[in-house]
Structure formats: structure tokens, C-alpha cells
């Protein structure tokens, strides 16, 4: 009988794609998914993995008036996950952190089942910091994260990327966008849901870039009311694009947020990057994700509140005219990539869940 693994990954592309990449490495396992209603997992989790939906409350680390209420909500979620685990006779749980990780880890451990957590950010999220000590193993996407978990014996695996990123460039489907082969292509990516503030500054900068011969693929997300306000033959705004590996390989430069998924994929495809970290990210973790590439010379980081359209406009034009600088940045990005991350993580899962 196949080993049964429950994957608890929910909410954003950054949480879902590494888990999907791991699942793809475990074809001999019987995998089911744990998520919440109305989040991205209902669209992104491949159809072959049955999806169990539970309600999960935000977890507050600080003690306070909300604590008792939160504890009772977590207890309810733990109860629901225990039922899923027992009814499905699962032998292990894998999670990519976030709110769903708390009940998943607690339920698994209370039943004596191994729980493996993967943290993709350079600063671990609060659920990871709080619940790591309950886990059977904790894997990290970026090495610097280990210093925030001093009492945990962590394993550095890198963050798995979808299998499309592991295909040889030549085998990837071509871009279905009419962009000339020799055009300088900038791609703008604001994470799996887009980033309205990034969209706005890009639209302000774009006219000067078009004049300089730049083409732009702009992944805008679904929440930007002004998305139709810029139209130009060299401009392709798209709410979400699936064929990311082909797009990133084709790009000459990326501009965007520094969610762990984006940073990892840009390293994998050796792309020079300009990051504008999401200022409201918990503990400023996107800034530290961006620093992983910036410290090696692969990326330039701007704080959103200090960035003007003039500065961004100039920076891109400078890079456009400095192929040697772009090459140096690309070479630096390659050093951060962990191409066999999914295999490393799958090996860990195979050792602990069988
Ligand atoms: C706003 C927020 O809280 N973001 C968090 C969320 O990231 P979020 O999911 O928003 O962003 P990430 O950069 O981690 O991942 C984005 C993923 O979506 C994919 N993509 C994006 C656009 C598109 O059109 N098509 C597509 O496939 C990218 O290729 C990438 O795989 O989880 C990450 C991992 O914990 C965190 O680092 C981020 O801080």
C-alpha cells in the first residue's frame, strides 16, 4: 500500500508552489491536501490531490486579550485536522508554514505522526518560530533563516520550484506573447496576487522605457482598478500567467516584490532583479529575502517609501545600457540557486514518512 502524506499548504503561490513541487517528486505516495475554503489552493492544487478544507484562524503570538479566543480556535482546527488524519490513516504531514501549519503540526504530533515543516523565507514566520520545536524536521529555503531558530536542528534544502523550472530551456513551451526575440524584456511580478503599489510606479516609469526600446510583461494581479490605464504595443499586462519558467528565462530583467517564491525562481533562472519588498510583510521578511540576492550582487533593493518613479526609471535605463553589469548580476544569482531542492526535500520526507 502507498504511503499516505497530508500536505498542509494554503493561501499564496509562495506557500503552494513549493508543496506542489515536492508532491511531484513523490509519485509513489498517496497525497491529499489540507487547505481552507476560498483561498488559492482551490484553484492551484492539481486535481489529482483531494483537498480537505478546514477553517483556520489567524494565530496571535503575543499574549493578550485575544489569546484565549485564539487558543480555542486553534483547538477547534486541531480537532478537525486530527479527524482528517485519522479517517485517512495518514502516515505523515508536510507543511510550508503559515496559519494552517499550526493545527496541522499539532494534530500530527498529538497522534504520534511525523510533521515536516518547510520555511521558505529568510526570516521565519511566527508560526514557524513558535511551532518548529514540535516538528519532526524543519527545512529551510534560505540559509540565514537558521539563526532565527537557534534551538532547532534545521536542514537547508532551498525552496522547491515547480517542475517547469527544472525542464531544459529548449523543452519549455514558447511564450505565447508576440515579443521580438531581440527585444529587451522587463517582467514585473508582484507575487501571486500582484502588488498595486508596484503596478502604479511601473506605469509611471514605462513611457520612458518604451522610448528606449524596452518591452514589458506586467503580472498585475486581480485587484488593480487602474489596470487598463496604460496601453502600448510593447506592454502586456496580465492578471496571472502560468508559463512562468518560459517567461523568466526570456526576461532580461525582473522588477517586483521579493516573496520567497519569486526570489527563488529568479535565482533558478539567473535573472538580474530590482526588488521593492512588500513594506507590510511580517517582520519585514521580504526585505531580508531580497537581501539574500542583493548580498551576492544579483539584485538591487529599493524601499517602497523612498522610491520615486525617477529613480526607478533611471536605474532600469542604466542597466539596459550595461550588459556587463547584467551579466555579473545573472552570474551572482546562479550561485544562490538550489536546483535539486525538491529532491532534497523529498529525500527528507522519504526518510521520515514511510
Ligand atoms: C503578500 C505576501 O504575504 N506574500 C508572501 C507570500 O508570497 P506570494 O505568494 O505572494 O509571492 P511569492 O513570491 O512567494 O510567490 C509567487 C509565486 O507565484 C507565481 N506567479 C506569480 C504571478 C503570476 O502571474 N504567475 C505565477 O505563477 C510565481 O512564479 C511564484 O512562484 O508567501 C511567500 C512565501 O511564504 C512570502 O515570502 C511572501 O511575503
CSV table of N, CA and C in Angstrom, one decimal, residues 134-218:
chain,number,residue,atom,x,y,z
A,134,UNK,N,7.9,21.6,17.8
A,134,UNK,CA,7.0,20.4,17.8
A,134,UNK,C,7.3,19.5,16.6
A,135,UNK,N,8.0,20.0,15.6
A,135,UNK,CA,8.1,19.3,14.3
A,135,UNK,C,9.2,18.2,14.4
A,136,UNK,N,9.0,17.2,13.5
A,136,UNK,CA,10.0,16.2,13.4
A,136,UNK,C,11.2,16.7,12.7
A,137,UNK,N,11.0,17.6,11.7
A,137,UNK,CA,12.1,18.2,10.9
A,137,UNK,C,11.7,19.5,10.4
A,138,UNK,N,12.7,20.4,10.3
A,138,UNK,CA,12.4,21.8,9.8
A,138,UNK,C,13.4,22.0,8.7
A,139,UNK,N,12.9,22.3,7.5
A,139,UNK,CA,13.8,22.5,6.3
A,139,UNK,C,13.7,24.0,6.0
A,140,UNK,N,14.8,24.6,5.5
A,140,UNK,CA,14.9,26.0,5.2
A,140,UNK,C,15.2,26.3,3.7
A,141,UNK,N,14.5,27.3,3.2
A,141,UNK,CA,14.8,27.8,1.9
A,141,UNK,C,16.0,28.6,1.7
A,142,UNK,N,16.3,29.4,2.7
A,142,UNK,CA,17.5,30.3,2.7
A,142,UNK,C,18.3,30.0,4.0
A,143,UNK,N,19.6,29.9,3.8
A,143,UNK,CA,20.5,29.6,4.9
A,143,UNK,C,20.3,30.5,6.1
A,144,UNK,N,20.3,31.9,5.9
A,144,UNK,CA,20.2,32.8,7.0
A,144,UNK,C,19.1,32.6,8.0
A,145,UNK,N,18.0,31.9,7.5
A,145,UNK,CA,16.9,31.7,8.4
A,145,UNK,C,17.3,30.9,9.7
A,146,UNK,N,18.3,30.1,9.6
A,146,UNK,CA,18.7,29.2,10.7
A,146,UNK,C,19.0,30.0,12.0
A,147,UNK,N,19.6,31.2,11.8
A,147,UNK,CA,19.9,32.0,13.0
A,147,UNK,C,18.7,32.4,13.8
A,148,UNK,N,17.5,32.4,13.2
A,148,UNK,CA,16.3,32.8,14.0
A,148,UNK,C,15.7,31.6,14.7
A,149,UNK,N,16.2,30.4,14.4
A,149,UNK,CA,15.7,29.2,15.1
A,149,UNK,C,16.8,28.5,15.8
A,150,UNK,N,17.5,29.2,16.8
A,150,UNK,CA,18.7,28.7,17.4
A,150,UNK,C,18.6,27.3,18.0
A,151,UNK,N,17.4,27.0,18.6
A,151,UNK,CA,17.4,25.7,19.3
A,151,UNK,C,16.9,24.6,18.4
A,152,UNK,N,16.7,24.9,17.1
A,152,UNK,CA,16.2,23.8,16.2
A,152,UNK,C,17.3,23.3,15.3
A,153,UNK,N,17.3,22.0,15.1
A,153,UNK,CA,18.2,21.4,14.2
A,153,UNK,C,17.7,21.5,12.8
A,154,UNK,N,17.9,22.6,12.1
A,154,UNK,CA,17.3,22.8,10.8
A,154,UNK,C,18.1,22.2,9.7
A,155,UNK,N,17.5,22.0,8.5
A,155,UNK,CA,18.2,21.4,7.4
A,155,UNK,C,18.0,22.3,6.2
A,156,UNK,N,19.1,22.7,5.6
A,156,UNK,CA,19.0,23.7,4.4
A,156,UNK,C,18.7,22.9,3.1
A,157,UNK,N,17.6,23.1,2.6
A,157,UNK,CA,17.2,22.4,1.3
A,157,UNK,C,17.0,23.3,0.1
A,158,UNK,N,17.0,24.6,0.4
A,158,UNK,CA,16.5,25.5,-0.6
A,158,UNK,C,15.0,25.4,-0.7
A,159,UNK,N,14.4,26.2,-1.6
A,159,UNK,CA,12.9,26.1,-1.8
A,159,UNK,C,12.6,25.4,-3.1
A,160,UNK,N,11.8,24.4,-3.1
A,160,UNK,CA,11.5,23.7,-4.4
A,160,UNK,C,10.7,24.6,-5.3
A,161,UNK,N,11.0,24.5,-6.6
A,161,UNK,CA,10.3,25.2,-7.6
A,161,UNK,C,9.5,24.2,-8.5
A,162,UNK,N,8.4,24.7,-9.1
A,162,UNK,CA,7.6,23.8,-10.0
A,162,UNK,C,8.5,23.2,-11.0
A,163,UNK,N,8.0,22.0,-11.5
A,163,UNK,CA,8.9,21.2,-12.4
A,163,UNK,C,9.2,22.0,-13.7
A,164,UNK,N,8.3,22.9,-14.1
A,164,UNK,CA,8.5,23.7,-15.3
A,164,UNK,C,9.9,24.4,-15.2
A,165,UNK,N,10.3,24.8,-14.0
A,165,UNK,CA,11.6,25.4,-13.9
A,165,UNK,C,12.8,24.5,-14.0
A,166,UNK,N,12.5,23.2,-13.9
A,166,UNK,CA,13.6,22.2,-14.0
A,166,UNK,C,13.8,21.7,-15.4
A,167,UNK,N,12.8,22.0,-16.3
A,167,UNK,CA,12.9,21.5,-17.7
A,167,UNK,C,14.1,22.3,-18.4
A,168,UNK,N,14.7,21.6,-19.3
A,168,UNK,CA,15.7,22.3,-20.1
A,168,UNK,C,15.0,23.4,-20.9
A,169,UNK,N,15.7,24.6,-21.0
A,169,UNK,CA,15.1,25.7,-21.6
A,169,UNK,C,14.4,25.4,-23.0
A,170,UNK,N,15.1,24.5,-23.7
A,170,UNK,CA,14.6,24.2,-25.1
A,170,UNK,C,13.3,23.5,-25.1
A,171,UNK,N,13.1,22.7,-23.9
A,171,UNK,CA,11.8,21.9,-23.9
A,171,UNK,C,10.6,22.7,-23.4
A,172,UNK,N,10.8,23.9,-22.9
A,172,UNK,CA,9.7,24.7,-22.4
A,172,UNK,C,8.8,25.2,-23.5
A,173,UNK,N,7.5,25.3,-23.2
A,173,UNK,CA,6.6,25.8,-24.2
A,173,UNK,C,7.0,27.3,-24.5
A,174,UNK,N,6.9,27.7,-25.8
A,174,UNK,CA,7.3,29.1,-26.1
A,174,UNK,C,6.3,30.1,-25.5
A,175,UNK,N,6.8,31.3,-25.3
A,175,UNK,CA,6.0,32.4,-24.8
A,175,UNK,C,4.9,32.6,-25.8
A,176,UNK,N,3.6,32.7,-25.3
A,176,UNK,CA,2.5,32.9,-26.2
A,176,UNK,C,2.3,34.4,-26.3
A,177,UNK,N,3.3,35.2,-26.4
A,177,UNK,CA,3.2,36.7,-26.5
A,177,UNK,C,4.1,37.1,-27.6
A,178,UNK,N,3.6,38.1,-28.4
A,178,UNK,CA,4.4,38.5,-29.6
A,178,UNK,C,5.5,39.5,-29.3
A,179,UNK,N,6.5,38.9,-28.7
A,179,UNK,CA,7.7,39.8,-28.3
A,179,UNK,C,8.8,39.5,-29.2
A,180,UNK,N,9.4,40.4,-29.9
A,180,UNK,CA,10.5,40.1,-30.8
A,180,UNK,C,11.7,39.5,-30.0
A,181,UNK,N,12.4,38.6,-30.7
A,181,UNK,CA,13.5,37.8,-30.0
A,181,UNK,C,14.6,38.7,-29.4
A,182,UNK,N,14.8,39.8,-30.1
A,182,UNK,CA,16.0,40.6,-29.7
A,182,UNK,C,15.5,41.8,-28.8
A,183,UNK,N,14.3,41.8,-28.4
A,183,UNK,CA,13.8,43.0,-27.5
A,183,UNK,C,14.3,42.8,-26.1
A,184,UNK,N,14.6,43.9,-25.4
A,184,UNK,CA,15.0,43.9,-24.0
A,184,UNK,C,13.7,43.7,-23.2
A,185,UNK,N,13.5,42.6,-22.5
A,185,UNK,CA,12.2,42.3,-21.9
A,185,UNK,C,12.3,42.5,-20.4
A,186,UNK,N,11.5,43.4,-19.8
A,186,UNK,CA,11.4,43.5,-18.4
A,186,UNK,C,10.1,42.8,-17.9
A,187,UNK,N,10.3,42.0,-16.9
A,187,UNK,CA,9.0,41.4,-16.4
A,187,UNK,C,8.8,42.0,-15.0
A,188,UNK,N,7.5,42.3,-14.7
A,188,UNK,CA,7.1,42.8,-13.4
A,188,UNK,C,6.3,41.8,-12.7
A,189,UNK,N,6.7,41.4,-11.5
A,189,UNK,CA,5.9,40.4,-10.8
A,189,UNK,C,5.7,40.8,-9.3
A,190,UNK,N,4.5,41.0,-8.9
A,190,UNK,CA,4.2,41.4,-7.6
A,190,UNK,C,3.7,40.3,-6.7
A,191,UNK,N,4.3,39.1,-6.9
A,191,UNK,CA,3.8,38.0,-6.1
A,191,UNK,C,2.6,37.3,-6.7
A,192,UNK,N,2.1,36.3,-6.1
A,192,UNK,CA,1.0,35.6,-6.7
A,192,UNK,C,-0.3,36.4,-6.8
A,193,UNK,N,-0.4,37.5,-6.1
A,193,UNK,CA,-1.6,38.3,-6.2
A,193,UNK,C,-1.4,39.7,-6.8
A,194,UNK,N,-0.2,39.9,-7.3
A,194,UNK,CA,0.1,41.2,-7.8
A,194,UNK,C,0.3,42.2,-6.7
A,195,UNK,N,0.8,43.4,-7.0
A,195,UNK,CA,1.1,44.5,-6.0
A,195,UNK,C,0.7,45.8,-6.6
A,196,UNK,N,-0.4,46.4,-6.1
A,196,UNK,CA,-0.9,47.6,-6.7
A,196,UNK,C,0.1,48.7,-6.7
A,197,UNK,N,0.8,48.9,-5.5
A,197,UNK,CA,1.8,50.0,-5.4
A,197,UNK,C,2.9,49.8,-6.5
A,198,UNK,N,3.3,48.6,-6.7
A,198,UNK,CA,4.4,48.4,-7.7
A,198,UNK,C,3.8,48.7,-9.1
A,199,UNK,N,2.5,48.2,-9.3
A,199,UNK,CA,1.9,48.5,-10.6
A,199,UNK,C,1.9,50.0,-10.9
A,200,UNK,N,1.5,50.8,-9.9
A,200,UNK,CA,1.4,52.2,-10.1
A,200,UNK,C,2.8,52.8,-10.5
A,201,UNK,N,3.8,52.5,-9.8
A,201,UNK,CA,5.1,53.1,-10.2
A,201,UNK,C,5.6,52.6,-11.5
A,202,UNK,N,5.3,51.4,-11.9
A,202,UNK,CA,5.7,50.9,-13.2
A,202,UNK,C,5.0,51.6,-14.3
A,203,UNK,N,3.7,51.9,-14.1
A,203,UNK,CA,3.0,52.6,-15.2
A,203,UNK,C,3.6,54.0,-15.3
A,204,UNK,N,4.1,54.6,-14.2
A,204,UNK,CA,4.7,56.0,-14.3
A,204,UNK,C,6.0,55.9,-15.1
A,205,UNK,N,6.7,54.9,-14.8
A,205,UNK,CA,8.1,54.8,-15.4
A,205,UNK,C,8.0,54.3,-16.9
A,206,UNK,N,7.0,53.6,-17.3
A,206,UNK,CA,7.0,52.8,-18.5
A,206,UNK,C,7.3,53.7,-19.8
A,207,UNK,N,6.6,54.8,-19.9
A,207,UNK,CA,6.7,55.5,-21.2
A,207,UNK,C,8.2,55.8,-21.6
A,208,UNK,N,9.0,56.2,-20.6
A,208,UNK,CA,10.5,56.4,-20.9
A,208,UNK,C,11.2,55.1,-21.3
A,209,UNK,N,10.8,54.0,-20.7
A,209,UNK,CA,11.4,52.7,-21.1
A,209,UNK,C,10.9,52.3,-22.5
A,210,UNK,N,9.7,52.5,-22.8
A,210,UNK,CA,9.2,52.1,-24.2
A,210,UNK,C,10.1,52.9,-25.2
A,211,UNK,N,10.3,54.2,-24.9
A,211,UNK,CA,11.1,55.0,-25.9
A,211,UNK,C,12.5,54.5,-26.0
A,212,UNK,N,13.0,53.8,-25.0
A,212,UNK,CA,14.3,53.3,-25.0
A,212,UNK,C,14.3,51.9,-25.6
A,213,UNK,N,13.2,51.4,-26.0
A,213,UNK,CA,13.1,50.1,-26.7
A,213,UNK,C,12.7,48.9,-25.8
A,214,UNK,N,12.4,49.2,-24.6
A,214,UNK,CA,12.0,48.1,-23.6
A,214,UNK,C,10.6,47.6,-23.9
A,215,UNK,N,10.5,46.3,-23.7
A,215,UNK,CA,9.1,45.7,-23.7
A,215,UNK,C,8.9,45.2,-22.3
A,216,UNK,N,7.6,45.2,-21.9
A,216,UNK,CA,7.2,44.8,-20.5
A,216,UNK,C,6.1,43.8,-20.5
A,217,UNK,N,6.3,42.7,-19.7
A,217,UNK,CA,5.2,41.9,-19.3
A,217,UNK,C,5.0,42.1,-17.9
A,218,UNK,N,3.8,42.6,-17.6
A,218,UNK,CA,3.4,43.1,-16.3
A,218,UNK,C,2.3,42.2,-15.7
